[in-house]
Coordinates of C-alpha atoms and ligand atoms in Angstrom, one line a residue:
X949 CA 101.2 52.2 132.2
X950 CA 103.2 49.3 130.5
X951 CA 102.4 48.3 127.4
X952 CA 103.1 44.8 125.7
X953 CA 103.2 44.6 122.0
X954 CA 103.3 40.6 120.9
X955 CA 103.7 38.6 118.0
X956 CA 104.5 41.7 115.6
X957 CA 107.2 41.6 112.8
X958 CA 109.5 44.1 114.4
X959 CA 111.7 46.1 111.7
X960 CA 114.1 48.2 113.1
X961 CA 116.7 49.7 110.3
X962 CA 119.3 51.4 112.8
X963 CA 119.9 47.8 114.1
X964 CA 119.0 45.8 110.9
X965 CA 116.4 43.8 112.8
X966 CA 113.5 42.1 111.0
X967 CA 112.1 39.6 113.2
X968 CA 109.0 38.2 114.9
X969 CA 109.8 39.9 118.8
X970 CA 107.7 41.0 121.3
X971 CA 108.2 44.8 122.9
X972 CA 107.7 46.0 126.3
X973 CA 106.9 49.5 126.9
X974 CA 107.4 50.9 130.4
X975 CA 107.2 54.7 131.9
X976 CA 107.2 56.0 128.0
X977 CA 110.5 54.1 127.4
X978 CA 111.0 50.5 125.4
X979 CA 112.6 48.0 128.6
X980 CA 112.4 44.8 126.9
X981 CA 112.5 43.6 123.3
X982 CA 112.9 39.6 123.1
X983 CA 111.4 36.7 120.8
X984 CA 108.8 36.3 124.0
X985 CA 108.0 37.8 126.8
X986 CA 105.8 36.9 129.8
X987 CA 104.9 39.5 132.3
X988 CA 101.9 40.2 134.2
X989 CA 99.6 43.8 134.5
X990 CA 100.4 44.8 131.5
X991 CA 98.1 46.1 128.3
X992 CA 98.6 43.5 125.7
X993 CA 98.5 44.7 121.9
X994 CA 98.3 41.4 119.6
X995 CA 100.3 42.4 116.3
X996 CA 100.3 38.8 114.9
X997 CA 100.5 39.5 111.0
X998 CA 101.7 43.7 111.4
X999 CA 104.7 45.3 111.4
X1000 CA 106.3 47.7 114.5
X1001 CA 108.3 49.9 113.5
X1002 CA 109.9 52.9 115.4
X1003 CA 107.2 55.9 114.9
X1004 CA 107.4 57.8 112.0
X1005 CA 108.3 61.3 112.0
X1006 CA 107.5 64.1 109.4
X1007 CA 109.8 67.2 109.4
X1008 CA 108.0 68.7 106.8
X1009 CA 104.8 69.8 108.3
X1010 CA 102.9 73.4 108.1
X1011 CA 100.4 73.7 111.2
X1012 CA 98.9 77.1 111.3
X1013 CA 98.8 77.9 114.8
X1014 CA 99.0 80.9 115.4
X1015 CA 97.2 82.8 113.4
X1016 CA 94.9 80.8 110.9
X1017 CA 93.6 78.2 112.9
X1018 CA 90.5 78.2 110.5
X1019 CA 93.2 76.1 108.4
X1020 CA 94.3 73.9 111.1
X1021 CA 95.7 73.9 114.8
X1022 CA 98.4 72.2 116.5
X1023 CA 95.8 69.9 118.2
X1024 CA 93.8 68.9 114.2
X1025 CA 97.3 69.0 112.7
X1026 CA 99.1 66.4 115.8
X1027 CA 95.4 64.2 115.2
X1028 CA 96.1 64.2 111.5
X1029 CA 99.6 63.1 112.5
X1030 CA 98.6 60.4 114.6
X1031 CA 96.2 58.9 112.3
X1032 CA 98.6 59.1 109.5
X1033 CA 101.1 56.9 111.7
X1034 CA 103.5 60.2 112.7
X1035 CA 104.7 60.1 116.4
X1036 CA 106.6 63.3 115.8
X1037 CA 106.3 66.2 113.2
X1038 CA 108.7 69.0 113.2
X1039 CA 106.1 72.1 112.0
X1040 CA 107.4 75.0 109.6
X1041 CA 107.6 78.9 111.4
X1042 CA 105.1 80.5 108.7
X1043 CA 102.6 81.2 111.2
X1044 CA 100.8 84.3 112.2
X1045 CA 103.4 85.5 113.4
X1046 CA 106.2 84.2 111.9
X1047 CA 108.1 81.8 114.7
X1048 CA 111.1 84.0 114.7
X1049 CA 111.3 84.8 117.9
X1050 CA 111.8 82.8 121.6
X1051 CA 107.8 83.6 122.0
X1052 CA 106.0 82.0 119.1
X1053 CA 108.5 78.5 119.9
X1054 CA 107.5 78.6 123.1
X1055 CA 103.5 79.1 122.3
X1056 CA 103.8 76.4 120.6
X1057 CA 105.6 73.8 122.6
X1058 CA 103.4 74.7 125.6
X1059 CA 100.2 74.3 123.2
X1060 CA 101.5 71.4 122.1
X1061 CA 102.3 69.8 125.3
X1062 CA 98.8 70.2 126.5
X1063 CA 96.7 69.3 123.4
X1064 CA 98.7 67.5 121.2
X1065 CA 98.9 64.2 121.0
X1066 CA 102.0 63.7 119.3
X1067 CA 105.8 65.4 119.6
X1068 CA 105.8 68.3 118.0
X1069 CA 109.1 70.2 117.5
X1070 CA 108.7 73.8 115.9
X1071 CA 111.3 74.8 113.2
X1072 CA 112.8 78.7 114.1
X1073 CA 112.7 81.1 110.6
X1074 CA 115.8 82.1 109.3
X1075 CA 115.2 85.8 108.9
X1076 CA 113.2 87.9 110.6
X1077 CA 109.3 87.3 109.2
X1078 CA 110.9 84.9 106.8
X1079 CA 111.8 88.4 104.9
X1080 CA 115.4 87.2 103.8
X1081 CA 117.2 90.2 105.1
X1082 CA 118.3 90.1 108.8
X1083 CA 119.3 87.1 110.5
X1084 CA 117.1 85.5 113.2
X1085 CA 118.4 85.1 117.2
X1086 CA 119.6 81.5 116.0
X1087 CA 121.3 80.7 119.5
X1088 CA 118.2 82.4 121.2
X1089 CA 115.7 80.2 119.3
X1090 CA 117.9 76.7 119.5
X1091 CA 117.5 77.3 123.0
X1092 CA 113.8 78.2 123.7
X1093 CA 113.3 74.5 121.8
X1094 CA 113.7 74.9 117.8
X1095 CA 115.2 72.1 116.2
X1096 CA 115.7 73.3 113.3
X1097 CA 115.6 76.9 111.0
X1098 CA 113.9 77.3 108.3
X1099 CA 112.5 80.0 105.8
X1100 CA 110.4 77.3 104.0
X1101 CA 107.9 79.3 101.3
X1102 CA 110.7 81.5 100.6
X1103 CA 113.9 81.3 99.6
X1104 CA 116.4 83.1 101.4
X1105 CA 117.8 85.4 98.3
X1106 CA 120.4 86.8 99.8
X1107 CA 123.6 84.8 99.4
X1108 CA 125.6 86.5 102.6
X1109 CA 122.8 86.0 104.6
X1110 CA 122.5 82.6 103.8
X1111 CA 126.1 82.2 104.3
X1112 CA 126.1 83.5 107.8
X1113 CA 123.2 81.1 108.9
X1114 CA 125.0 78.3 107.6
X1115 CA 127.6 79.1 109.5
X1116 CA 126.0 79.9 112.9
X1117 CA 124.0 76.3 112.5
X1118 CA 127.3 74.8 112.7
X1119 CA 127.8 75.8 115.6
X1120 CA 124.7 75.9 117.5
X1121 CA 124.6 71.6 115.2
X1122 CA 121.2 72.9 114.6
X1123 CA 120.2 71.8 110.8
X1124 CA 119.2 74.6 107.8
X1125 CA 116.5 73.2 106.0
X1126 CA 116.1 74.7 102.6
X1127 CA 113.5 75.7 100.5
X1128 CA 115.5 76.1 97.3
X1129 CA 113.5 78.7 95.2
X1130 CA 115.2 81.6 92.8
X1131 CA 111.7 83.7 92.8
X1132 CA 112.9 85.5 90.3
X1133 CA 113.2 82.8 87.7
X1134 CA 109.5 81.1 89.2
X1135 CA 108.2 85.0 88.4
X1136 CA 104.7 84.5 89.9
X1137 CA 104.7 81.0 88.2
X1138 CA 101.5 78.6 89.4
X1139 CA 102.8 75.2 87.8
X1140 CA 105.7 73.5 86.2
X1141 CA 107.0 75.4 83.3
X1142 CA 106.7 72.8 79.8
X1143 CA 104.7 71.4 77.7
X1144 CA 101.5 71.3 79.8
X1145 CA 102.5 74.6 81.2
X1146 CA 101.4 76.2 77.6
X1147 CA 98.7 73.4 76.9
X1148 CA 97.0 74.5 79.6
X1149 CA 97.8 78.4 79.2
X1150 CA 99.3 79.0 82.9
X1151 CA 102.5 80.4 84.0
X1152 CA 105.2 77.6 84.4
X1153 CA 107.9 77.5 87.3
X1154 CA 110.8 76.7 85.5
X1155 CA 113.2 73.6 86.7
X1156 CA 116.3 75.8 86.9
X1157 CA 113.8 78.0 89.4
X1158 CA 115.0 74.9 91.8
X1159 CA 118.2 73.7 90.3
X1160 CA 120.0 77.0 90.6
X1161 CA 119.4 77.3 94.4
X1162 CA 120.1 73.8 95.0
X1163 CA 123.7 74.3 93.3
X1164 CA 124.6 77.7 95.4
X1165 CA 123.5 76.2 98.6
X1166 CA 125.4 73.2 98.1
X1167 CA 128.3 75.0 97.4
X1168 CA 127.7 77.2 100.7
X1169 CA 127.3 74.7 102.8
X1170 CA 130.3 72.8 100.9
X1171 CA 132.3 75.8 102.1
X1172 CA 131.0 76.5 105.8
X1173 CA 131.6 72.7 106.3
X1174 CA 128.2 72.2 107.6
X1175 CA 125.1 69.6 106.9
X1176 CA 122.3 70.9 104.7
X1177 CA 118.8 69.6 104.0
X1178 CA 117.0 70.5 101.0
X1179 CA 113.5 70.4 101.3
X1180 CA 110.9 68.8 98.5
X1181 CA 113.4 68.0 95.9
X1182 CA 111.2 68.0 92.7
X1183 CA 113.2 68.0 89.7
X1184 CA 115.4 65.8 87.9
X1185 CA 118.8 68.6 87.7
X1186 CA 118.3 69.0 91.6
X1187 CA 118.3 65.3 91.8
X1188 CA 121.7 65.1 89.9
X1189 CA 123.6 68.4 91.7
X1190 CA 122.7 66.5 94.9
X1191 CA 124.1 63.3 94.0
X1192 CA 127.2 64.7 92.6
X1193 CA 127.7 66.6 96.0
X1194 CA 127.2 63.8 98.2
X1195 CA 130.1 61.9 95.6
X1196 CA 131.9 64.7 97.0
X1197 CA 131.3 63.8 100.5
X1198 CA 129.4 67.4 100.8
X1199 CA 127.2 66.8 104.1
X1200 CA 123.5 67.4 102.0
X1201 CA 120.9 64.9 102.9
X1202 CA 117.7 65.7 101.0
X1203 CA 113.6 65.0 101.0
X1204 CA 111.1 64.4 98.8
X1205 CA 107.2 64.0 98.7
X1206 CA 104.6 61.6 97.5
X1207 CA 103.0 64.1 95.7
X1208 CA 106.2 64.8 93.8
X1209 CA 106.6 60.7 93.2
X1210 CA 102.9 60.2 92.4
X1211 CA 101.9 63.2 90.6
X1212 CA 103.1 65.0 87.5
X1213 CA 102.0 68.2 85.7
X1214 CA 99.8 66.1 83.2
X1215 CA 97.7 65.6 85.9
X1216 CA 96.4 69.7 86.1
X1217 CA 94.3 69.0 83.1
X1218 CA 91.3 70.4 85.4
X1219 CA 92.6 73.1 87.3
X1220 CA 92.5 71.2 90.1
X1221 CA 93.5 73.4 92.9
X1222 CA 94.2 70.6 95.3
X1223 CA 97.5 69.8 92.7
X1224 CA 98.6 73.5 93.5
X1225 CA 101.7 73.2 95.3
X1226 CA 105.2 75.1 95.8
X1227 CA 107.5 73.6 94.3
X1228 CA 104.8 72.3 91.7
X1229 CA 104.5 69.2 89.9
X1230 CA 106.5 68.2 87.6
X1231 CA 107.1 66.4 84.4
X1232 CA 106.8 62.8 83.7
X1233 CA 111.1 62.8 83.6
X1234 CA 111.1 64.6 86.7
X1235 CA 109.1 61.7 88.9
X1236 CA 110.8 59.0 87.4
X1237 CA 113.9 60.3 88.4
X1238 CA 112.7 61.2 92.1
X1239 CA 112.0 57.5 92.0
X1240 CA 115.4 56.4 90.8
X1241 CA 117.0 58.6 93.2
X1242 CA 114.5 57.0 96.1
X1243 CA 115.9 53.6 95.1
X1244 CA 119.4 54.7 94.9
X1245 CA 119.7 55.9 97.8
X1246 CA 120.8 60.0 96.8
X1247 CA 117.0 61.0 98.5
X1248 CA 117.4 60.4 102.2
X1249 CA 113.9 61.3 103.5
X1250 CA 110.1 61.3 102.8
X1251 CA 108.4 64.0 104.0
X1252 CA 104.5 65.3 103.9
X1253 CA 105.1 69.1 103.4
X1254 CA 101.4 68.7 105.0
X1255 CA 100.1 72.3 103.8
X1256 CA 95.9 72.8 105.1
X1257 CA 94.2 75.2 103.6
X1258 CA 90.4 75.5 104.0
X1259 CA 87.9 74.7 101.4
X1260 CA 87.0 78.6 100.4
X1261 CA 90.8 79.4 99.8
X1262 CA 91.3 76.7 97.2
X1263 CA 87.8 77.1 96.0
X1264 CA 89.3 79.7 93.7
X1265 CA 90.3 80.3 90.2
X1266 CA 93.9 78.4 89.6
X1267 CA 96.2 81.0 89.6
X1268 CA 94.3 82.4 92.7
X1269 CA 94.2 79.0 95.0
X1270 CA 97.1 79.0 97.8
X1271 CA 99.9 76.9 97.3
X1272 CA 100.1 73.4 99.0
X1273 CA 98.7 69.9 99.9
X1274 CA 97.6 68.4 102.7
X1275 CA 99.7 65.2 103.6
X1276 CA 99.8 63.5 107.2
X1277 CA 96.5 61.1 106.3
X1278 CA 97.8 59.6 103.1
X1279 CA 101.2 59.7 103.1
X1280 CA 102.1 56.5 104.7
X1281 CA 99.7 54.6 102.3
X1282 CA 100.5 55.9 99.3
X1283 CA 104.2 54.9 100.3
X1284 CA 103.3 51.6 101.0
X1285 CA 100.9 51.0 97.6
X1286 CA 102.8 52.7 95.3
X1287 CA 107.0 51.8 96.4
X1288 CA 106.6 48.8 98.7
X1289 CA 103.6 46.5 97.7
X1290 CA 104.8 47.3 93.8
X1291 CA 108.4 46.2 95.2
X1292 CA 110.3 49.4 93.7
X1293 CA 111.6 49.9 97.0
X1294 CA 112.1 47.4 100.7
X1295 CA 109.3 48.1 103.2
X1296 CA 113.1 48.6 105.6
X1297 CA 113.9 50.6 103.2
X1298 CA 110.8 52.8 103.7
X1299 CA 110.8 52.7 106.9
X1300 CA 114.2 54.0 107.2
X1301 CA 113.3 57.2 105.0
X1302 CA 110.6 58.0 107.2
X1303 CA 111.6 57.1 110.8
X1304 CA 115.5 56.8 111.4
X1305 CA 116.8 59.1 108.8
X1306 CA 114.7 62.2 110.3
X1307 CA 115.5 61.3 113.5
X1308 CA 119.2 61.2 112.8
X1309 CA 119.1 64.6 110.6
X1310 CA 117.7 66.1 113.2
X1311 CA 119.4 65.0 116.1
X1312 CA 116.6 63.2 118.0
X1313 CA 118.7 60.8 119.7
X1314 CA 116.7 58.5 121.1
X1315 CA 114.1 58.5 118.6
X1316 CA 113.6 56.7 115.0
X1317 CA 114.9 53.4 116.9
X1318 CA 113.5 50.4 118.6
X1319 CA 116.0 49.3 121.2
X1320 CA 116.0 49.1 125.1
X1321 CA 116.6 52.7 126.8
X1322 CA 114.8 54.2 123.4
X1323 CA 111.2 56.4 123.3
X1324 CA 108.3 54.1 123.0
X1325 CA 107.3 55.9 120.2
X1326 CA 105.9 53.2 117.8
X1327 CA 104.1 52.9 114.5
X1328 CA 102.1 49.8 113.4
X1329 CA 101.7 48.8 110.0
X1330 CA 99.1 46.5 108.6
X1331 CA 100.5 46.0 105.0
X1332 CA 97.2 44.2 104.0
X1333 CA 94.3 46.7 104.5
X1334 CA 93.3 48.4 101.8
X1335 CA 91.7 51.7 101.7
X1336 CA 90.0 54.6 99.2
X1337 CA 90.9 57.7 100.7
X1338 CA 88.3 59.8 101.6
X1339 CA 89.0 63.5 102.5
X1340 CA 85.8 63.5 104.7
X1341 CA 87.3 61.0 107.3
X1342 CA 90.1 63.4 107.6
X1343 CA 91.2 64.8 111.5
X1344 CA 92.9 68.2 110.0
X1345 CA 90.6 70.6 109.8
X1346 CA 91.0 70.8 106.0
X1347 CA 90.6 68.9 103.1
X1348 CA 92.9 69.8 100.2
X1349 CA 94.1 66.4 99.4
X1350 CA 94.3 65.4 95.7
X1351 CA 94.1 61.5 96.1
X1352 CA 90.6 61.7 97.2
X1353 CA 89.1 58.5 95.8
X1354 CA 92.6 56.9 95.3
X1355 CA 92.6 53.2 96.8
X1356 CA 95.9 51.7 98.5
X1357 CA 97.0 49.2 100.0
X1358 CA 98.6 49.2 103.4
X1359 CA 97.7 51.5 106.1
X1360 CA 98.6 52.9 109.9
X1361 CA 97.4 50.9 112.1
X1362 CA 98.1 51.8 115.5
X1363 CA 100.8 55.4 116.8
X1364 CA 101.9 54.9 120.1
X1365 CA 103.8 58.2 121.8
X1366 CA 105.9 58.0 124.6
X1367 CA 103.7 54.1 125.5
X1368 CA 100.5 55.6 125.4
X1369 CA 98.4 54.5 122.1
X1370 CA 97.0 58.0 120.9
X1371 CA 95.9 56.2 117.6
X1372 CA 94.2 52.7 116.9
X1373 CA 92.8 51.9 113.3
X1374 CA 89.3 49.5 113.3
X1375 CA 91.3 47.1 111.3
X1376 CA 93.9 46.5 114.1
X1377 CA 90.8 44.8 115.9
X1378 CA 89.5 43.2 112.5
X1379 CA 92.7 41.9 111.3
X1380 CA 92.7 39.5 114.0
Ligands
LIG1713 ZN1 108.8 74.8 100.9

């Protein structure tokens, strides 16, 4: 089918383009991209008064298949995608089993290929069951399809072992992405260790849980000579460590979540569960400075860390709930509201964090652009709808969202993968 997209502001940050083009979308590929174009037999989007970007892609996202698909599937968790405006999500290996070997990446490839409507790309553990002992079959697993390793949820403790998959990513140029956790110094810790931490009477996750790990993985990957992405940075040390490494010209690109922007530990004055999330939030000082080092330029990517878990799990006391938040549906918006319509960042700004920088750290070549010869993978943005989120509209299969009730401004309004539109908002039709 070919697809022509018309009158839309089309921002592209791998070219610098921000203008008013039309795009033409043949065989899953983008052919044509000029100020207009006239051709006949082909499906006509109007996006007079939006903005097409190239789609956006989350490399921080926890489906469940296999194993607890009571939580979510690949097909809930690739709707939830679409919806949110992803065209591609790169999905974390604590599954049922663990995706450490070629069988559970390849489950999930073909899975997704026949229900899922948008690219998914599974992330290989590090260690066996994500135990932090034995290394995993890296070269095996880079080529049955994973695109990146991983033990996200646990830190990898061991320091050689670490080492070693550092090194062996180098040379497979397959990226470690790291959860940076010293689980001895969180010790069974359900929030952010400070102030609140003791006002409320629950065991804090100290800041140097984080910073610590950071440091030694910097300096590992300093030494291997290899890139390293540190997932969810949440605190204000991390935040400096990382900018002093990349001074250095040390290859670490970094993440960070709107949940960690948005949300502080103030915030757990009812025991919300929904706000329970690895690594938790954090202080006031600790946002601010996420913020800082979003406009700065030291954070290189947003990223959901989209964790479903159903309504009984969280439905617990707080130190019982399950860690995590579910992301894909409101992260886009609450990007939009909270950095671009309150100016703290550009909206090319934004949509390089979210579209060109995951594509580049993870090696997708010909996504995270719009250019002839690229993937018609496209996100539109209407920047002047405004929404209250409502858990209840949600495609994942669960609800743990904490901005239920929230109202933003600026939403997804149409995901097209590979030229096919698998997701249209009403208010694409409206807007007109
Ligand atoms: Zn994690």
């Amino acid at each position: 089918m070919r697809l022509l997209i018309k009158n839309g502001r089309v921002i592209d940050p791998s070219s610098k383009t921000d203008d008013t083009l039309d795009l033409l979308i043949e065989k899953g590929k983008i052919v044509d991209i000029k100020a207009k174009i006239e051709t006949k037999g082909a499906k006509v989007i109007d996006a007079s008064n939006l903005v097409v970007t190239p789609g956006f892609i989350d490399m921080h996202t926890h489906l469940r298949e296999p194993g607890q698909e009571d939580k979510e599937t690949i097909a809930t968790g690739a709707l939830a995608a679409a919806k949110g405006g992803f065209t591609s999500i790169a999905c974390m290996p604590n599954t049922d089993p663990v995706n450490d070997n070629r069988g559970v990446t390849e489950y999930i490839l073909s899975e997704a290929k026949k229900n899922a409507l948008v690219n998914i790309f599974p992330i290989a553990s590090i260690t066996k069951d994500q135990a932090g002992k034995e290394l995993i079959d890296m070269a095996d697993l880079a080529d049955a399809g994973a695109i990146a390793f991983s033990d996200d949820g646990f830190p990898v403790e061991d320091s050689q072992v670490m080492r070693r998959a550092l090194e062996y990513s180098r040379i497979l140029n397959t990226p470690i992405i790291d959860h940076c956790e010293d689980k001895k110094l969180s010790n069974e810790g359900v929030m952010h260790e400070g102030y609140y931490s003791y006002f409320f009477g629950l065991k804090g996750i100290p800041a140097s849980s984080e910073e610590t790990m950071v440091a030694r993985d910097i300096i590992l990957a300093k030494k291997a000579d290899v890139p390293i992405h540190i997932a969810h940075l949440s605190v204000k040390g991390a935040v400096n460590i990382i900018k002093e490494a990349k001074k250095k010209n040390v290859k670490v690109t970094t993440e960070v979540t709107p949940h960690h922007l948005f949300l502080t530990d103030s915030h757990l004055e009812n025991y919300d569960t929904n706000l329970k999330v690895n690594p938790p939030l954090r202080s006031k000082e600790d946002a601010q400075a996420l913020i800082k080092a979003v406009k700065e330029g030291v954070v290189d990517v947003f990223a959901t860390d989209h964790a479903p878990h159903t309504l009984d799990e969280k439905d617990v006391e707080f130190d019982k709930a399950p860690f995590g938040i579910n992301g894909l549906e409101t992260a886009v918006s609450l990007f939009l509201d909270k950095l671009v319509t309150k100016n703290v960042i550009s909206l090319q700004k934004f949509i390089g964090m979210i579209s060109t920088a995951p594509a580049l750290i993870l090696g997708l070549e010909n996504k995270g652009k719009i250019c002839v010869g690229a993937d018609a993978d496209i996100t539109i943005l209407n920047l002047h709808k405004e929404i209250v989120v409502d858990v209840n509209t949600f495609k994942s299969k669960s609800k743990n969202n904490p901005f239920q009730g929230w109202k933003l401004r600026g939403i997804p309004a149409m995901t097209i993968v590979g030229g096919k539109i698998v997701y249209s908002s009403a208010s694409l039709e409206n807007f007109k």
